[in-house]
Structures are given as C-alpha cells and as structure tokens.
mmCIF file of C-alpha atoms in Angstrom:
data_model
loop_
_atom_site.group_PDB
_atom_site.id
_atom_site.type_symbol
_atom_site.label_atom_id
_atom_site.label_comp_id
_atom_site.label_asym_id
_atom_site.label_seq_id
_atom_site.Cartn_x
_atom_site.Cartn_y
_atom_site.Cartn_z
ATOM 1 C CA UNK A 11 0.000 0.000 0.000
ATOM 2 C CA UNK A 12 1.459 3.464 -0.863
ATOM 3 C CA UNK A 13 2.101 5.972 1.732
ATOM 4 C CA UNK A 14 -0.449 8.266 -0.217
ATOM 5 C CA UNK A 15 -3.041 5.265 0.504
ATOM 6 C CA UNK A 16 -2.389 4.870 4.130
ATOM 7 C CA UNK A 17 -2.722 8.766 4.516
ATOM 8 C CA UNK A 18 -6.061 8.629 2.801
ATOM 9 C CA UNK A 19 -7.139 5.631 4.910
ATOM 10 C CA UNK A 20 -5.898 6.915 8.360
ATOM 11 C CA UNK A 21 -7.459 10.297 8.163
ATOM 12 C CA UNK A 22 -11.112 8.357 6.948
ATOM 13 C CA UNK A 23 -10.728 5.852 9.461
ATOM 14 C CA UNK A 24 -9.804 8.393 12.395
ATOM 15 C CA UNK A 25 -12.987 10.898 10.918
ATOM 16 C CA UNK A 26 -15.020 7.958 11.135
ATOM 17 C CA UNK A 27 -14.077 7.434 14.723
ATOM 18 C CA UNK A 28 -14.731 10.468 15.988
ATOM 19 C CA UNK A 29 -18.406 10.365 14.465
ATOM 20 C CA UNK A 30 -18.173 7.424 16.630
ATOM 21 C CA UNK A 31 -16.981 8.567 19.626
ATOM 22 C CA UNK A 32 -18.450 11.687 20.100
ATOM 23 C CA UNK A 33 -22.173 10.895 19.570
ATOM 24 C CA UNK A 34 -21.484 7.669 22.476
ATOM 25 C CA UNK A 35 -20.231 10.440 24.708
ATOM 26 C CA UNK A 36 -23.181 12.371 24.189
ATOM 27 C CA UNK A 37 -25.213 9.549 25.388
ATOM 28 C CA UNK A 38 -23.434 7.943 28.156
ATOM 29 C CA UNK A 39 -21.726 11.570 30.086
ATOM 30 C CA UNK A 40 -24.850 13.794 28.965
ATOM 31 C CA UNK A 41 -27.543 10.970 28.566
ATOM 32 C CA UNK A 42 -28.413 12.177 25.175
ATOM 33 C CA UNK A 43 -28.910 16.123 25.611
ATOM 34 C CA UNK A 44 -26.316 18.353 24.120
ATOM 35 C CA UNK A 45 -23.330 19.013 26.202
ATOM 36 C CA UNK A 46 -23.242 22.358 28.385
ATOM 37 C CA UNK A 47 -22.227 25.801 26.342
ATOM 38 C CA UNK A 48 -20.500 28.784 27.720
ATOM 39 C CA UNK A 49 -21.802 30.735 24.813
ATOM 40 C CA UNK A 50 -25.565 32.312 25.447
ATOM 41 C CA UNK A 51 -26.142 31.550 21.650
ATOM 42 C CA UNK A 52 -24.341 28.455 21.492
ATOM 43 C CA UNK A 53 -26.183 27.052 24.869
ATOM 44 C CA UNK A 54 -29.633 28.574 22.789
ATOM 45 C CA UNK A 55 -29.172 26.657 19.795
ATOM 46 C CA UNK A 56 -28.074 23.524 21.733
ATOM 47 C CA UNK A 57 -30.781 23.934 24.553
ATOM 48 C CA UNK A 58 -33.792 24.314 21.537
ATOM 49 C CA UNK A 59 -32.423 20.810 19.933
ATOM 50 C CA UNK A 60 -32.842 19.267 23.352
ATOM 51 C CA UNK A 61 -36.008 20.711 23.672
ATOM 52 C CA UNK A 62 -37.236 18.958 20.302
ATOM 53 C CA UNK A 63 -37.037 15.511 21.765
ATOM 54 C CA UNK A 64 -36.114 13.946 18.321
ATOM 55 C CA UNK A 65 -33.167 15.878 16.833
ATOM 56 C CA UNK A 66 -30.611 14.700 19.143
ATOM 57 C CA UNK A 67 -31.561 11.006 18.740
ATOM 58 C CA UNK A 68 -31.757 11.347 14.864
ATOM 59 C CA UNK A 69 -28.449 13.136 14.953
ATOM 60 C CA UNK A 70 -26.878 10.949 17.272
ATOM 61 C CA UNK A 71 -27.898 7.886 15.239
ATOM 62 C CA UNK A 72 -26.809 9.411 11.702
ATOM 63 C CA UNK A 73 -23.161 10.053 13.667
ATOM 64 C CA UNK A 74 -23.182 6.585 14.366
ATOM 65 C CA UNK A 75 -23.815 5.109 11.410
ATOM 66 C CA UNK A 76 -22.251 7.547 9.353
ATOM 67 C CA UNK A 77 -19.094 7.330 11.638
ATOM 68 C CA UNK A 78 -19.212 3.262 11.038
ATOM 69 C CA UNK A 79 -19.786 3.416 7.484
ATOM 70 C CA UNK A 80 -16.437 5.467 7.391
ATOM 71 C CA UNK A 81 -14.562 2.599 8.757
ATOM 72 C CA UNK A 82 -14.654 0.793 5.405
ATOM 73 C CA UNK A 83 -13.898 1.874 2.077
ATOM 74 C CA UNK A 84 -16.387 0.308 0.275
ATOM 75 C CA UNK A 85 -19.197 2.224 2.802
ATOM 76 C CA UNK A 86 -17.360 5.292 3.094
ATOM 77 C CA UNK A 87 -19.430 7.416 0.444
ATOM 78 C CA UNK A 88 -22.491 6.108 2.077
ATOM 79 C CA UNK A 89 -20.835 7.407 5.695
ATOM 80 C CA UNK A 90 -19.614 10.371 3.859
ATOM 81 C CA UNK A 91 -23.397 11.659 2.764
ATOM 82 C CA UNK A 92 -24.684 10.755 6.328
ATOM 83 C CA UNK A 93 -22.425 12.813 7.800
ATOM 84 C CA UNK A 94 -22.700 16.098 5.508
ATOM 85 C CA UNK A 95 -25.400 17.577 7.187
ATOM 86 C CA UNK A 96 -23.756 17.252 10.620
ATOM 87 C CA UNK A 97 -20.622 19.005 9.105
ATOM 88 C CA UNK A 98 -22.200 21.907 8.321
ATOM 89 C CA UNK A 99 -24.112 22.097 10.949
ATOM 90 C CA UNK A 100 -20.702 21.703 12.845
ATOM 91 C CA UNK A 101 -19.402 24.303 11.040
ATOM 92 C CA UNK A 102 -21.799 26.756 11.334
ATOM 93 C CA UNK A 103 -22.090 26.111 15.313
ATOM 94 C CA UNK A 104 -18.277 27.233 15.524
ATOM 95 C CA UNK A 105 -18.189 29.846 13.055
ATOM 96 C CA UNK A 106 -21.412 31.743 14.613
ATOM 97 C CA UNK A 107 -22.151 31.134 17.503
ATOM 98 C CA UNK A 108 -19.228 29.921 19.370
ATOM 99 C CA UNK A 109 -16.901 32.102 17.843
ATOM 100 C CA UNK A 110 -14.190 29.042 16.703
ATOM 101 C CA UNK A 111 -13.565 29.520 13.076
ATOM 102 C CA UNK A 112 -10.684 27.511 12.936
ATOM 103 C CA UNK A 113 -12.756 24.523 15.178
ATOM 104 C CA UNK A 114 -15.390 24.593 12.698
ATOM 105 C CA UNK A 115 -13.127 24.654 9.532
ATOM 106 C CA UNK A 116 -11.184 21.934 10.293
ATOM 107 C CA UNK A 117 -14.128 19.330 10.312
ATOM 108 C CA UNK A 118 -15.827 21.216 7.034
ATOM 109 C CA UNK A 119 -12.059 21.061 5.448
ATOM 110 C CA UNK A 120 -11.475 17.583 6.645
ATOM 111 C CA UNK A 121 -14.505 16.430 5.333
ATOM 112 C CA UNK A 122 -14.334 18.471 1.884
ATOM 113 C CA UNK A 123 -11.025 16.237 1.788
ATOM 114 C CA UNK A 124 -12.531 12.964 2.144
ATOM 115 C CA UNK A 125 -15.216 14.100 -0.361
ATOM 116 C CA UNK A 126 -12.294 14.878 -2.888
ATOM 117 C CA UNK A 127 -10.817 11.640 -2.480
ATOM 118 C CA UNK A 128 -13.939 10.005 -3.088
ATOM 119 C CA UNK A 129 -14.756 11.653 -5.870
ATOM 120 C CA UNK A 130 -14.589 9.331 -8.583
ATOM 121 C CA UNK A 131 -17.709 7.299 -6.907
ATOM 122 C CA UNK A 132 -19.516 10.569 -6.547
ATOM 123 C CA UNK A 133 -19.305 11.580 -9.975
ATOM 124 C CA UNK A 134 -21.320 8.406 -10.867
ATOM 125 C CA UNK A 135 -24.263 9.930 -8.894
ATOM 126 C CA UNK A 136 -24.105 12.789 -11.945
ATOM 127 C CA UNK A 137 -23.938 10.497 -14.610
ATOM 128 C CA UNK A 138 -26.784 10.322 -16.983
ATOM 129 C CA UNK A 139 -28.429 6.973 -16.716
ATOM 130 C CA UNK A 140 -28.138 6.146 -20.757
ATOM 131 C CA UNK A 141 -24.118 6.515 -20.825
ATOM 132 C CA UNK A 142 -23.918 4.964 -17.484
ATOM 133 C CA UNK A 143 -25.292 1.492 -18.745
ATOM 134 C CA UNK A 144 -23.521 2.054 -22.242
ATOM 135 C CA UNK A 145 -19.969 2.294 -20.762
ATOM 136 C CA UNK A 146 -20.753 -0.908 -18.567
ATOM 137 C CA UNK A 147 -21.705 -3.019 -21.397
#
C-alpha cells in the first residue's frame, strides 16, 4: 500500500471514529442532551435541539452510522453523505455562535477532503443513466 493510501485511509478511518466517539459520549456523560455551552447563543441553539425531543436522537444515530460506514472503504461514500449535514451544521455552530472559526473549519475542510478523495464514486451519482449502462456493457 502506498504511503499516499495509508494517509487517505488513516485520516477516513480516524474521521469515522470520531463520528463514533463523540455521539457515544453524548449519550453515556450527557444521557443524550447536548453538552453544556459557555456561549448564550451556542447554549440557545443547543438547549432548543434538546427541547425537540427527536433531533438529538436522529443526529446521534446518523453520527453513528455515518461514523461506522467510514470505517470501510467500500461504505465510506455512504458514511460520507450521512455525515454532511452534521458538518455543516458543525461548522456553522463554531463559526457563529461559538466564535471558533478555525474549530469549525477543520471538520468542514477535513470532510471536503474525504469528499475529494472520493470523488470518482460521486461523480457516478451525476452520470446520466443512458451513458452509465452504455460504458458498462
């Protein structure tokens, strides 16, 4: 395996684990509610999810299985679109309301990364059905 190879694999792997990691934290230290913000809009925005009663169980399941699908290659696009809406959301969190643009940009550049790498099985998602079948044949 080329050293370009394990790069690629170690960062996916290691963004996959956090996706892991971070959602079972959420659970087990905060049973499920949003961590504690020392920003008045962050601790809003995370205290009006809570309030919801179904975004932080749908988020913390698409972490999960986003974050497990990154473990593999083969599942890693699938992980990769999971995960996209949590990035941003990420992103915008730090950028906003918490004041850590450089937080927040490294998971939306990290993730723009993987995306890049990737890229070769998401541009089959934009090709047109007819030259699609007549390359495969």
């Amino acid at each position: 395996m080329k050293l370009a190879n394990r790069a690629w694999t170690a960062a996916r792997i290691l963004f996959g684990l956090f996706f892991l990691y971070a959602p079972l934290v959420v659970l087990v230290k905060f049973g499920g509610r949003n961590p504690p913000e020392t920003v008045a809009a962050a601790s809003d925005f995370a205290l009006a999810l809570d309030r919801t009663g179904f975004m932080n169980p749908l988020i913390i399941v698409t972490m999960l299985a986003g974050g497990g699908a990154m473990l593999f290659r083969r599942t890693a696009p699938v992980g990769l679109i999971l995960l996209g809406p949590s990035i941003v959301v990420i992103a915008g969190f730090h950028w906003f309301l918490t004041g850590k643009l450089i937080w927040g940009s490294i998971w939306l550049v990290w993730f723009l990364l993987l995306v890049w790498e990737q890229r070769t099985i998401f541009a089959r998602l934009l090709t047109p059905v007819a030259l699609a079948t007549e390359t495969s044949s």
